[in-house]
Coordinates of C-alpha atoms in Angstrom, one line a residue:
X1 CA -4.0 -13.7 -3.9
X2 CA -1.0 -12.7 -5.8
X3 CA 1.0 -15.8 -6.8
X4 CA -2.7 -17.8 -7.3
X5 CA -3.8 -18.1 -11.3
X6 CA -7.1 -17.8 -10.2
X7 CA -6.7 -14.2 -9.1
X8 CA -8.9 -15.2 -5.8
X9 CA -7.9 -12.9 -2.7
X10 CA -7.4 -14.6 0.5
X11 CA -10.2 -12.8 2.4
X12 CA -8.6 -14.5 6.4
X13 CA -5.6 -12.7 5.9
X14 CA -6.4 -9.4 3.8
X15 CA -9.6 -9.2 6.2
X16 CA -8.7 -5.6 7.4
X17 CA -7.3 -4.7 4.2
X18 CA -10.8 -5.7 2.1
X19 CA -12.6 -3.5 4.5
X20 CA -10.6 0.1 4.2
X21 CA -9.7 -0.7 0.6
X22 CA -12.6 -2.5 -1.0
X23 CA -12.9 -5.3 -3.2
X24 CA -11.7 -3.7 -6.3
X25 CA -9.0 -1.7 -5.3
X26 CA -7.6 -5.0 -3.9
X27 CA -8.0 -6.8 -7.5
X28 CA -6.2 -3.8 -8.7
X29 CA -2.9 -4.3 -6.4
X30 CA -3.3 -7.8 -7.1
X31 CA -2.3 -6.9 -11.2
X32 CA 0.4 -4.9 -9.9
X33 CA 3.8 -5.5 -10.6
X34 CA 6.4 -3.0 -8.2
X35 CA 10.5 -2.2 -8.6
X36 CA 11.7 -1.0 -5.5
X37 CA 15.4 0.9 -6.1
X38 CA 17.0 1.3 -3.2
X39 CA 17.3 -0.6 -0.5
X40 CA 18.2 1.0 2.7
X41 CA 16.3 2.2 5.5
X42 CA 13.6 4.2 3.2
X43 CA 13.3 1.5 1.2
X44 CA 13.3 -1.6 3.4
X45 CA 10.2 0.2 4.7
X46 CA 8.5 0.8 1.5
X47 CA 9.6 -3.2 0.5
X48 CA 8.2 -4.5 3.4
X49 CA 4.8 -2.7 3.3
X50 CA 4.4 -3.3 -0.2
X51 CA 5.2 -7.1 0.2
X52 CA 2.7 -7.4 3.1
X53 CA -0.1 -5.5 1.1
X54 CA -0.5 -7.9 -1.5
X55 CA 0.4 -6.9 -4.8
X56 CA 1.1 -9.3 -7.6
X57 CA 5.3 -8.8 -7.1
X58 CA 8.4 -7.7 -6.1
X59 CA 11.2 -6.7 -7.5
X60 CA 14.0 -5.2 -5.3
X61 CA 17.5 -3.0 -7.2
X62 CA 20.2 -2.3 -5.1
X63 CA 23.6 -3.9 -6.2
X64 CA 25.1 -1.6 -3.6
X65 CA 27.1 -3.2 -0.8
X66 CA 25.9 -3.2 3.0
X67 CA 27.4 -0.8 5.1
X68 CA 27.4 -0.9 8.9
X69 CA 25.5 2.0 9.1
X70 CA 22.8 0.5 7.5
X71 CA 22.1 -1.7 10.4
X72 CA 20.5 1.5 12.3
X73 CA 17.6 1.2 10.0
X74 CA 17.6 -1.4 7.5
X75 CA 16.0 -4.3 9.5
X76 CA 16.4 -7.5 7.4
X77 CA 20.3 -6.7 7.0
X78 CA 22.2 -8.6 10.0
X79 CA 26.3 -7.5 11.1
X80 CA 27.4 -10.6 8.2
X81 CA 25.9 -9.3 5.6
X82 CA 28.3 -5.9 5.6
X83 CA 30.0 -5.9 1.8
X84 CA 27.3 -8.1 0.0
X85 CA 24.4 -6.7 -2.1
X86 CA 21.4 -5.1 -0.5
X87 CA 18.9 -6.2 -2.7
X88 CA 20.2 -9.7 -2.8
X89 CA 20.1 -10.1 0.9
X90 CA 17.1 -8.4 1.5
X91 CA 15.1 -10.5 -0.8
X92 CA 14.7 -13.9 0.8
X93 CA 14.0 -12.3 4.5
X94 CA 11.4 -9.6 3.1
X95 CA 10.0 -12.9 1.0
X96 CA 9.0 -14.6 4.0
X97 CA 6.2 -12.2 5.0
X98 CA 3.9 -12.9 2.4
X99 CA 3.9 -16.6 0.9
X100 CA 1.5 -14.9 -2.3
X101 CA 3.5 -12.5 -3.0
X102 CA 7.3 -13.2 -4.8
X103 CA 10.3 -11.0 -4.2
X104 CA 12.9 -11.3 -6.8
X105 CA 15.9 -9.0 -7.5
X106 CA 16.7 -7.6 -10.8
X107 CA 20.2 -8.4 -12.2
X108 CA 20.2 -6.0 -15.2
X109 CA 20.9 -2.1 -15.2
X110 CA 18.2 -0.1 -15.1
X111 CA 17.6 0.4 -18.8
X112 CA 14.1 2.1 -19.9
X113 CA 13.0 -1.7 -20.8
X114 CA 13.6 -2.6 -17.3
X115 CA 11.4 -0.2 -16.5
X116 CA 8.5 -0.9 -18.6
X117 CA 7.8 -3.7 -17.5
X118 CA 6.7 -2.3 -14.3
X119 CA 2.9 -0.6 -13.1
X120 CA 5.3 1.2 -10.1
X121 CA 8.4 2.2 -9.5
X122 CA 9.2 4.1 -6.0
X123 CA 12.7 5.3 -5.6
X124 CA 15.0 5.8 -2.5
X125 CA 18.5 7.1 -2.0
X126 CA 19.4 7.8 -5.5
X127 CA 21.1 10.5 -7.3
X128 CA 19.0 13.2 -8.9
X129 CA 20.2 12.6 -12.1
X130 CA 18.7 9.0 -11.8
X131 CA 15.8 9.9 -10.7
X132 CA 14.7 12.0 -13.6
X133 CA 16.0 9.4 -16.0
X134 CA 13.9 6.7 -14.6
X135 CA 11.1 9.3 -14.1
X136 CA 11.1 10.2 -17.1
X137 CA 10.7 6.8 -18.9
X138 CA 7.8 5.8 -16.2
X139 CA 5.9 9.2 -17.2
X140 CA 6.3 8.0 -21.3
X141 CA 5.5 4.3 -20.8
X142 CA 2.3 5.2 -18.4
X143 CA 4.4 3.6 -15.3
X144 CA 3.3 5.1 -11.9
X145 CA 6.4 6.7 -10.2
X146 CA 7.1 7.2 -7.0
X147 CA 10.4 9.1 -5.1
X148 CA 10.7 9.6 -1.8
X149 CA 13.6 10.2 0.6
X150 CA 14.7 11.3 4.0
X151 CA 17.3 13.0 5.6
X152 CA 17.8 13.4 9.3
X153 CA 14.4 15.0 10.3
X154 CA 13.8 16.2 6.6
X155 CA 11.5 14.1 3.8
X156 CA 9.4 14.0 1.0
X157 CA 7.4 12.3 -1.1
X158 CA 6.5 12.8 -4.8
X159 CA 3.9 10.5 -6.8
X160 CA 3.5 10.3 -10.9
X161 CA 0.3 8.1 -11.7
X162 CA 0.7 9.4 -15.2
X163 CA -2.0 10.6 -17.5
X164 CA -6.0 10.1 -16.7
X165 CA -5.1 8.6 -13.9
X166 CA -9.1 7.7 -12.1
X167 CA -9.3 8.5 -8.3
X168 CA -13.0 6.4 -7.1
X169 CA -13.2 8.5 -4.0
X170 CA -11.0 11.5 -3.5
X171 CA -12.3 11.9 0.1
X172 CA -12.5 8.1 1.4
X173 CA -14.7 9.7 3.7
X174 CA -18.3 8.1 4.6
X175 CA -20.8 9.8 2.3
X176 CA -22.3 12.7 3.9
X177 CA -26.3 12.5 4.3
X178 CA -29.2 14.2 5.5
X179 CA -33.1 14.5 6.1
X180 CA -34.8 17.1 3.3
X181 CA -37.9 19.6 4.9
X182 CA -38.3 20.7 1.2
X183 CA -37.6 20.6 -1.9
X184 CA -38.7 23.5 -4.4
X185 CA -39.8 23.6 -7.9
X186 CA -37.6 26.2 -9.6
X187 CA -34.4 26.2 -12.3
X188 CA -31.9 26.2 -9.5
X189 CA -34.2 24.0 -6.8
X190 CA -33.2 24.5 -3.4
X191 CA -33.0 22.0 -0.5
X192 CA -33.9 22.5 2.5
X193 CA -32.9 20.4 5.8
X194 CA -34.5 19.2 8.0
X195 CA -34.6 21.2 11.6
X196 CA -32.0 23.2 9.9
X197 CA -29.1 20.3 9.9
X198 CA -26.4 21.4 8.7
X199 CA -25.7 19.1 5.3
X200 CA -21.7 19.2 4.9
X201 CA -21.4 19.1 1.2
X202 CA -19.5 21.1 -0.8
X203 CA -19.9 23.0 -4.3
X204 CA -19.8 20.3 -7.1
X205 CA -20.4 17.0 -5.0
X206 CA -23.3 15.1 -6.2
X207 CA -26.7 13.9 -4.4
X208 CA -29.5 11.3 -5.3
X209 CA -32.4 11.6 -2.9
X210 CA -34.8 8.5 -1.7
X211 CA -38.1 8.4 0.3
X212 CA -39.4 11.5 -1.1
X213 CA -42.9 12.6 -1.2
X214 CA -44.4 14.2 -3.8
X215 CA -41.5 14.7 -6.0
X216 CA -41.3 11.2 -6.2
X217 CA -39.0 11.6 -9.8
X218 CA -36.1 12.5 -7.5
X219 CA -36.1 8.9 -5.9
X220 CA -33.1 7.0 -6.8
X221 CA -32.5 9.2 -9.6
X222 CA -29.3 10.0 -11.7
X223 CA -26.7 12.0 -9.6
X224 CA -27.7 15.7 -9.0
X225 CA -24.6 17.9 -8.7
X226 CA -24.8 20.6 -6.0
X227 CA -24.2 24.5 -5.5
X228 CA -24.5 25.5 -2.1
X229 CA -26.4 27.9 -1.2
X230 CA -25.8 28.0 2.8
X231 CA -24.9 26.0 5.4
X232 CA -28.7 24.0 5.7
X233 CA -29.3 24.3 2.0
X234 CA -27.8 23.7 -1.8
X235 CA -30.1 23.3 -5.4
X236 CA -29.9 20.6 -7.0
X237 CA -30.6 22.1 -10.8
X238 CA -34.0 22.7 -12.6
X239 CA -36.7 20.6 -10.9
X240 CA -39.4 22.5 -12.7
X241 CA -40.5 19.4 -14.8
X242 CA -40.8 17.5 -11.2
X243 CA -44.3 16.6 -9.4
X244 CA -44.9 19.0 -6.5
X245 CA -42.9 18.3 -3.0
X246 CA -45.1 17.2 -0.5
X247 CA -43.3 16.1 2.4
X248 CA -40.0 13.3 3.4
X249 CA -37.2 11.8 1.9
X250 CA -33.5 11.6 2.7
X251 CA -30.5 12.9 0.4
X252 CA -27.3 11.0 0.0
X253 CA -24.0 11.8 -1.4
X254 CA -22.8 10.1 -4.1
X255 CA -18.9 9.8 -4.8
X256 CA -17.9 10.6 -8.0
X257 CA -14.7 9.9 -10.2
X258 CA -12.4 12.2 -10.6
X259 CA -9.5 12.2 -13.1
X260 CA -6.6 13.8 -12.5
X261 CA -3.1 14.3 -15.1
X262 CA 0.0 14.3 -12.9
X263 CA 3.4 15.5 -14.0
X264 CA 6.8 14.5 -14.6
X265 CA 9.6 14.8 -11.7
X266 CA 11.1 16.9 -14.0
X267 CA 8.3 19.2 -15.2
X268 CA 7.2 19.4 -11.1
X269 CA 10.7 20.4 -9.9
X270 CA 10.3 23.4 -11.8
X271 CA 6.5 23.9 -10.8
X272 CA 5.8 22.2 -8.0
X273 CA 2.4 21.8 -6.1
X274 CA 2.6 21.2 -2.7
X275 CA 1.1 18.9 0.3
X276 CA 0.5 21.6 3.3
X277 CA 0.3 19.7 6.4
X278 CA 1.1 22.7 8.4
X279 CA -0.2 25.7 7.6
X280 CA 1.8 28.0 10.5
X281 CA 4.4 27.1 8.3
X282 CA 3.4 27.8 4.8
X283 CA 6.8 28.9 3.2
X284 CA 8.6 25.4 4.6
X285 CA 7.8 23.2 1.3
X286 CA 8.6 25.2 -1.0
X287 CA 12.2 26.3 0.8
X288 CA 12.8 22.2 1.4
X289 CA 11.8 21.7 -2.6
X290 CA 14.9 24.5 -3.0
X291 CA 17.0 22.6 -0.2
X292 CA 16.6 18.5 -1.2
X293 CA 17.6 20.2 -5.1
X294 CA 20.8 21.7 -3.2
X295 CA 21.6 18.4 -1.4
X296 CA 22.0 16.8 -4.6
X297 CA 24.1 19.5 -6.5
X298 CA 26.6 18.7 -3.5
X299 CA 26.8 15.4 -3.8
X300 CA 27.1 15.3 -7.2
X301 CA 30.0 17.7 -6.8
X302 CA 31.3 15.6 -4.7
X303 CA 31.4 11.9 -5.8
X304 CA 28.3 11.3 -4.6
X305 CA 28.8 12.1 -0.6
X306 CA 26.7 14.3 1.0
X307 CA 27.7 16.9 3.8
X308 CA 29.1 15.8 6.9
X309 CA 27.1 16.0 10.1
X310 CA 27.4 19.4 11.5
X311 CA 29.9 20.5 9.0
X312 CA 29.6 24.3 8.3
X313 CA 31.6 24.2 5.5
X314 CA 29.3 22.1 3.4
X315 CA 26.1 23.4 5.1
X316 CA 27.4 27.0 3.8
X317 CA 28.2 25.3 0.1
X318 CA 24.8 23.8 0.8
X319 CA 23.0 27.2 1.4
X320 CA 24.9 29.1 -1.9
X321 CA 23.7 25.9 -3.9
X322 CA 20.5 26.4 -3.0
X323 CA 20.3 30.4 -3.5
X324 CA 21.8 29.6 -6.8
X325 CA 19.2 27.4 -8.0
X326 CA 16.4 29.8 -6.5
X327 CA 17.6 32.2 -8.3
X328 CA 17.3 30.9 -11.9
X329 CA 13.8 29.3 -10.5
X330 CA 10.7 30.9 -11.9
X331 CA 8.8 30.6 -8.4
X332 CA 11.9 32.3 -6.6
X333 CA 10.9 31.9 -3.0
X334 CA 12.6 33.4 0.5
X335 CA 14.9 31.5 2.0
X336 CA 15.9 30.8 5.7
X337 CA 19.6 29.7 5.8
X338 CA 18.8 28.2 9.5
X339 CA 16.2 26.0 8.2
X340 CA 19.3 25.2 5.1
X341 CA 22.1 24.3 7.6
X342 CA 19.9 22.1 9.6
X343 CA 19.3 20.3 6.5
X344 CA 22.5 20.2 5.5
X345 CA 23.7 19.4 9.6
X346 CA 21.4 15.8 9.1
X347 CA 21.8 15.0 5.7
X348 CA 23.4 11.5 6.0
X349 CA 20.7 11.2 8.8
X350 CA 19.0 7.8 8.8
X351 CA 16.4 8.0 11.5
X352 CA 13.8 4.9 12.1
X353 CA 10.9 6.9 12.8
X354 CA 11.3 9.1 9.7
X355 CA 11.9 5.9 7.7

């Protein structure tokens, strides 16, 4: 696949990818070229997932030497490697999982060239500062951008596919599809299902209909977008023009592409939209979006260290940080300075299930 001229993708060993993905999505990664920065736990993970997926290459930044601690979750780095690169030692062991894919390390700073020549850039353990420098020149040279970071039991994840950026299936669901009982000839015509089955689809999803009776125009037609109307039926638009429904035919939902405009790091730190995954915990993002901001304010006022484990002297510098940048926020939010110290307490966390 990636690493072959011929673009051809090696269908025995991306089998299982092929099938969730698809063909084209797979041509797409193929044509991608990825900078990783950052190269610890985080990032080994991200490296090594992207290597095995198969994208066209891989280029790893981290001139910053190993650490013992990295051991606990960086899993290419071995106890001789403490005080040499990350990146450079990382690269031959994470190039060994895909033979089509090549890992190389980038020697240069990372200048807003650099950085151009990338389709993706996911950052890890990097200042803030950094972060919306790089960010910034991904969002005005149409580069996706990725950041994404943990601490102790705390993470995030922030994408940036740039402008008009085309999502095929926003679901990745099966379609949804049903048998029709009627159809009626009216401006808004309504569908009926069969034994009053419940159809599933939603306001603005689109139908085409086949095996119908009758109103035979309606077979393999254009996509028909829907209003529902209840839980067995939704109109399909003005079917007035239509022959007469007489009996049959199934509807099927078709998937649609949707384009969506994403914003900057920096234009999303200010207004943020937010992934719920919990919803008994509503107020959580938006106090952690306050609380990673506060992290970073403290380690840049402090050489770049982050607070100590169960320090409460830096978790309460931590906690006036983060009221302080609330407060000039324009989506001022309450705070739980619990929830802040804990954050603070596993900051310099590095946790392998997180990672």
């Amino acid at each position: 696949m990636s690493g072959n001229t011929s673009g051809d993708i090696d269908e025995s060993l991306y089998s299982r990818q092929l099938y969730v993905l698809g063909a084209d999505a797979m041509k797409k990664m193929s044509a991608s070229n990825v900078l990783i920065v950052g190269l610890k736990g985080l990032g080994c993970e991200v490296a090594k997932n992207i290597v095995l997926a198969g994208v066209k290459s891989v280029t790893l930044y981290d001139p910053s030497p190993v650490v013992i601690s990295d051991l606990s979750t960086q899993f290419f780095l071995h106890q001789e490697d403490v005080g040499k690169p990350r990146a450079q030692v990382s690269a031959p062991r994470l190039a060994e999982l895909n033979q089509y894919v090549p890992v190389s390390v980038l020697d240069t700073e990372l200048t807003p060239e650099a950085i151009a020549a990338f389709k993706c850039v996911v950052v890890t353990d990097i200042p803030q500062q950094q972060k919306l420098e790089i960010s910034e020149t991904a969002h005005q040279n149409n580069v996706y951008f990725i950041s994404t970071e943990t601490r102790g039991l705390f993470g995030y994840t922030f994408n940036d596919f740039g402008k008009d950026f085309v999502v095929v299936d926003p679901t990745g669901e099966e379609p949804l599809s049903g048998m029709v009982a009627n159809i009626e000839q009216a401006e808004e015509g309504v569908v009926m299902c069969l034994d009053e089955t419940r159809h599933g689809l939603e306001d603005g999803q689109f139908v085409t209909f086949s095996e119908v009776q009758g109103m035979t125009e309606l077979n393999d037609c254009e996509p028909r977008k829907v209003k529902v109307i209840g839980p067995y039926t939704f109109s399909i638009g003005d079917t007035r023009g239509l022959s007469a429904y007489t009996r049959g035919g199934l509807f099927k939902q078709v998937k649609m592409p949707v384009v969506l405009n994403f914003k900057s790091f920096k234009s999303a730190l200010e207004e943020p939209e937010y992934f719920y995954s919990d919803f008994s915990k509503f107020d959580r993002p938006a106090q952690l979006h306050v609380g990673f901001q506060a992290l970073h304010a403290f380690a840049a006022a402090n050489n770049g260290r982050m607070p100590r484990p169960g320090n409460d002297d830096d978790a309460t510098e931590v906690i006036r940080l983060a009221n302080q940048i609330n407060d000039a926020w324009s989506q001022k939010t309450e705070l739980d300075d619990k929830l802040l110290k804990q954050l603070a307490y596993q900051a310099t966390g590095d946790l392998s299930p997180m990672v």
